[in-house]
mmCIF file of C-alpha atoms in Angstrom:
data_model
loop_
_atom_site.group_PDB
_atom_site.id
_atom_site.type_symbol
_atom_site.label_atom_id
_atom_site.label_comp_id
_atom_site.label_asym_id
_atom_site.label_seq_id
_atom_site.Cartn_x
_atom_site.Cartn_y
_atom_site.Cartn_z
ATOM 1 C CA MET A 107 0.000 0.000 0.000
ATOM 2 C CA THR A 108 1.325 3.388 -0.943
ATOM 3 C CA GLU A 109 1.134 6.172 1.552
ATOM 4 C CA LYS A 110 -0.535 9.279 0.206
ATOM 5 C CA ARG A 111 1.597 12.298 0.845
ATOM 6 C CA PRO A 112 0.114 15.755 1.096
ATOM 7 C CA THR A 113 0.667 17.918 -1.924
ATOM 8 C CA PRO A 114 3.437 20.390 -1.132
ATOM 9 C CA GLU A 115 2.404 24.017 -0.970
ATOM 10 C CA ILE A 116 3.820 25.947 -3.868
ATOM 11 C CA HIS A 117 5.054 29.455 -3.162
ATOM 12 C CA CYS A 118 5.145 31.697 -6.173
ATOM 13 C CA VAL A 119 8.170 33.925 -6.090
ATOM 14 C CA PRO A 120 7.554 37.259 -7.787
ATOM 15 C CA ALA A 121 9.694 38.005 -10.795
ATOM 16 C CA GLY A 122 12.616 40.358 -10.230
ATOM 17 C CA ASP A 123 12.843 44.086 -10.797
ATOM 18 C CA GLN A 124 9.962 44.891 -8.499
ATOM 19 C CA ALA A 125 11.118 48.537 -8.543
ATOM 20 C CA PHE A 126 9.487 48.631 -11.985
ATOM 21 C CA ARG A 127 6.811 45.978 -11.578
ATOM 22 C CA ASN A 128 5.318 46.728 -8.156
ATOM 23 C CA SER A 129 3.085 49.772 -7.858
ATOM 24 C CA ASP A 130 2.494 49.625 -4.075
ATOM 25 C CA PRO A 131 4.756 52.259 -2.449
ATOM 26 C CA ARG A 132 4.220 50.762 1.030
ATOM 27 C CA GLN A 133 5.111 47.150 0.211
ATOM 28 C CA ARG A 134 8.467 45.466 0.704
ATOM 29 C CA TRP A 135 9.640 42.511 -1.334
ATOM 30 C CA GLN A 136 12.625 40.251 -1.464
ATOM 31 C CA GLU A 137 15.086 40.837 -4.243
ATOM 32 C CA MET A 138 18.625 39.526 -4.577
ATOM 33 C CA SER A 139 20.932 42.249 -3.254
ATOM 34 C CA TYR A 140 23.247 41.807 -6.235
ATOM 35 C CA ALA A 141 20.548 41.966 -8.912
ATOM 36 C CA GLY A 142 17.516 43.917 -9.940
ATOM 37 C CA ALA A 143 16.805 47.564 -10.600
ATOM 38 C CA LEU A 144 18.679 49.890 -8.267
ATOM 39 C CA SER A 145 15.969 52.045 -6.765
ATOM 40 C CA PHE A 146 16.489 53.748 -3.410
ATOM 41 C CA LEU A 147 15.790 51.157 -0.664
ATOM 42 C CA ARG A 148 14.006 49.105 -3.345
ATOM 43 C CA ARG A 149 11.146 51.600 -3.577
ATOM 44 C CA PRO A 150 9.041 51.397 -6.727
ATOM 45 C CA TYR A 151 9.949 53.832 -9.482
ATOM 46 C CA SER A 152 7.104 56.216 -10.252
ATOM 47 C CA ARG A 153 6.403 59.707 -11.485
ATOM 48 C CA ASP A 154 2.764 59.429 -10.402
ATOM 49 C CA LEU A 155 2.711 61.275 -7.083
ATOM 50 C CA THR A 156 -0.966 60.743 -6.274
ATOM 51 C CA ASN A 157 -1.245 59.830 -2.561
ATOM 52 C CA ILE A 158 2.544 59.717 -2.192
ATOM 53 C CA ASP A 159 4.072 60.950 1.071
ATOM 54 C CA ALA A 160 7.775 60.972 0.185
ATOM 55 C CA VAL A 161 9.698 61.165 -3.079
ATOM 56 C CA VAL A 162 13.349 60.240 -3.508
ATOM 57 C CA CYS A 163 15.135 61.690 -6.521
ATOM 58 C CA GLY A 164 18.664 61.959 -7.771
ATOM 59 C CA VAL A 165 20.327 65.198 -8.820
ATOM 60 C CA PRO A 166 23.304 63.956 -10.867
ATOM 61 C CA PHE A 167 25.371 67.101 -11.299
ATOM 62 C CA ASP A 168 28.985 67.989 -10.574
ATOM 63 C CA GLY A 169 29.587 70.889 -12.928
ATOM 64 C CA ALA A 170 30.424 73.206 -10.017
ATOM 65 C CA THR A 171 33.171 70.927 -8.725
ATOM 66 C CA SER A 172 36.814 71.721 -9.215
ATOM 67 C CA ASN A 173 39.594 69.173 -9.111
ATOM 68 C CA ARG A 174 37.572 65.985 -8.461
ATOM 69 C CA PRO A 175 34.425 65.455 -10.526
ATOM 70 C CA GLY A 176 32.329 62.365 -9.904
ATOM 71 C CA ALA A 177 29.608 63.600 -7.556
ATOM 72 C CA ARG A 178 27.195 63.213 -10.491
ATOM 73 C CA LEU A 179 27.492 59.476 -9.890
ATOM 74 C CA GLY A 180 26.370 59.868 -6.256
ATOM 75 C CA PRO A 181 22.663 59.081 -6.801
ATOM 76 C CA ARG A 182 23.530 55.831 -8.582
ATOM 77 C CA ALA A 183 26.010 54.822 -5.875
ATOM 78 C CA ILE A 184 23.576 55.616 -3.033
ATOM 79 C CA ARG A 185 20.862 53.532 -4.695
ATOM 80 C CA ALA A 186 23.269 50.637 -5.144
ATOM 81 C CA ALA A 187 24.403 50.830 -1.517
ATOM 82 C CA SER A 188 20.816 50.955 -0.261
ATOM 83 C CA THR A 189 19.664 47.716 -1.913
ATOM 84 C CA GLU A 190 20.779 45.536 0.989
ATOM 85 C CA LEU A 191 18.715 47.590 3.443
ATOM 86 C CA GLY A 192 15.666 47.654 1.193
ATOM 87 C CA SER A 193 14.802 43.995 1.735
ATOM 88 C CA ILE A 194 15.238 43.658 5.479
ATOM 89 C CA GLU A 195 12.174 43.385 7.669
ATOM 90 C CA SER A 196 12.826 46.544 9.626
ATOM 91 C CA LEU A 197 15.386 49.250 9.761
ATOM 92 C CA PRO A 198 17.247 49.950 13.024
ATOM 93 C CA PHE A 199 15.037 50.344 16.090
ATOM 94 C CA GLY A 200 12.324 48.135 14.558
ATOM 95 C CA ILE A 201 10.826 50.978 12.541
ATOM 96 C CA ASP A 202 9.515 50.390 9.045
ATOM 97 C CA PRO A 203 9.046 53.865 7.547
ATOM 98 C CA PHE A 204 7.259 52.455 4.538
ATOM 99 C CA ALA A 205 4.436 51.084 6.684
ATOM 100 C CA SER A 206 3.310 54.667 7.211
ATOM 101 C CA LEU A 207 4.938 56.614 4.371
ATOM 102 C CA ALA A 208 4.049 55.828 0.781
ATOM 103 C CA THR A 209 7.467 56.383 -0.801
ATOM 104 C CA VAL A 210 8.600 56.201 -4.418
ATOM 105 C CA ASP A 211 11.867 56.658 -6.263
ATOM 106 C CA TYR A 212 11.255 59.346 -8.881
ATOM 107 C CA GLY A 213 14.478 58.612 -10.719
ATOM 108 C CA ASP A 214 16.937 61.376 -11.535
ATOM 109 C CA PHE A 215 16.205 64.979 -12.426
ATOM 110 C CA TYR A 216 16.896 65.620 -16.086
ATOM 111 C CA LEU A 217 19.706 68.125 -16.440
ATOM 112 C CA GLU A 218 21.564 69.347 -19.493
ATOM 113 C CA PRO A 219 25.173 69.877 -18.375
ATOM 114 C CA GLN A 220 26.055 71.373 -21.758
ATOM 115 C CA PHE A 221 23.851 74.353 -20.745
ATOM 116 C CA PRO A 222 25.177 75.166 -17.266
ATOM 117 C CA GLU A 223 23.195 78.404 -17.118
ATOM 118 C CA ARG A 224 19.971 76.339 -17.032
ATOM 119 C CA VAL A 225 20.931 73.785 -14.367
ATOM 120 C CA ALA A 226 19.792 75.776 -11.307
ATOM 121 C CA SER A 227 16.421 76.683 -12.828
ATOM 122 C CA ASP A 228 15.914 73.102 -14.062
ATOM 123 C CA ILE A 229 16.594 71.679 -10.593
ATOM 124 C CA MET A 230 14.315 74.242 -8.978
ATOM 125 C CA SER A 231 11.512 73.638 -11.494
ATOM 126 C CA GLN A 232 11.571 69.860 -11.040
ATOM 127 C CA ALA A 233 11.713 70.205 -7.240
ATOM 128 C CA ARG A 234 8.731 72.603 -7.372
ATOM 129 C CA ASP A 235 6.707 70.050 -9.344
ATOM 130 C CA ILE A 236 7.332 67.360 -6.730
ATOM 131 C CA LEU A 237 6.664 69.677 -3.777
ATOM 132 C CA ALA A 238 3.428 70.905 -5.406
ATOM 133 C CA SER A 239 2.082 67.354 -5.058
ATOM 134 C CA GLY A 240 2.299 67.703 -1.267
ATOM 135 C CA ALA A 241 4.989 65.037 -0.993
ATOM 136 C CA LYS A 242 8.216 65.470 0.936
ATOM 137 C CA LEU A 243 11.387 65.462 -1.165
ATOM 138 C CA LEU A 244 14.585 63.587 -0.344
ATOM 139 C CA SER A 245 17.261 64.370 -2.907
ATOM 140 C CA LEU A 246 20.452 62.438 -3.570
ATOM 141 C CA GLY A 247 23.172 64.724 -4.909
ATOM 142 C CA GLY A 248 25.503 65.752 -6.857
ATOM 143 C CA ASP A 249 27.908 68.421 -5.765
ATOM 144 C CA HIS A 250 27.253 71.098 -3.162
ATOM 145 C CA PHE A 251 25.799 73.474 -5.755
ATOM 146 C CA VAL A 252 22.581 71.427 -6.129
ATOM 147 C CA SER A 253 21.608 72.405 -2.579
ATOM 148 C CA LEU A 254 20.945 76.035 -3.528
ATOM 149 C CA PRO A 255 18.078 75.509 -6.016
ATOM 150 C CA LEU A 256 16.635 72.729 -3.832
ATOM 151 C CA ILE A 257 16.620 74.997 -0.766
ATOM 152 C CA ALA A 258 15.064 77.793 -2.835
ATOM 153 C CA ALA A 259 12.240 75.509 -4.015
ATOM 154 C CA HIS A 260 11.580 74.276 -0.454
ATOM 155 C CA ALA A 261 11.648 77.787 0.998
ATOM 156 C CA GLU A 262 9.241 78.935 -1.697
ATOM 157 C CA ARG A 263 6.831 76.177 -0.640
ATOM 158 C CA HIS A 264 7.356 76.061 3.141
ATOM 159 C CA GLY A 265 8.860 79.415 4.143
ATOM 160 C CA PRO A 266 12.082 79.808 6.142
ATOM 161 C CA LEU A 267 13.963 76.585 6.819
ATOM 162 C CA ALA A 268 17.160 75.096 8.156
ATOM 163 C CA LEU A 269 19.595 72.850 6.342
ATOM 164 C CA ILE A 270 21.225 69.586 7.369
ATOM 165 C CA GLN A 271 23.844 68.541 4.847
ATOM 166 C CA LEU A 272 25.452 65.106 4.942
ATOM 167 C CA ASP A 273 28.704 65.241 3.073
ATOM 168 C CA ALA A 274 30.887 62.217 2.459
ATOM 169 C CA HIS A 275 34.408 62.721 1.173
#
């Protein structure tokens, strides 16, 4: 007599690149840390800011840097470094910010470095568009110069403000 074994439960694993495929800005998913789209903390990429609390965007510019360019690559490097943290169950202190903040990665601001006279107004314009949605803006820079148009856009929206700048050399 043959013993009947229970049918094993099959778990469907979602296909990779959930940063493009998943539209829920509060959900976390597992993704191999060495593969997949490099969004900030594995947040979904979106330019639809309806009901979004926080927007992460890159500002890849280093045209105001002398001696050591490369800060334009900062947004890409920060996204890559954040992938390991994006899949863990909770960040330090047991807090999951995405349980209460619908957060998306907007991608990078579009800048035309061959027209340096436009860069500040282009950064400010794109920041204004995001802030007009009511979302909070977390920007990943570029060189120190990108702070000025970002601060101007925030001050225009919120009034006087203070600045905390994290600078890694």
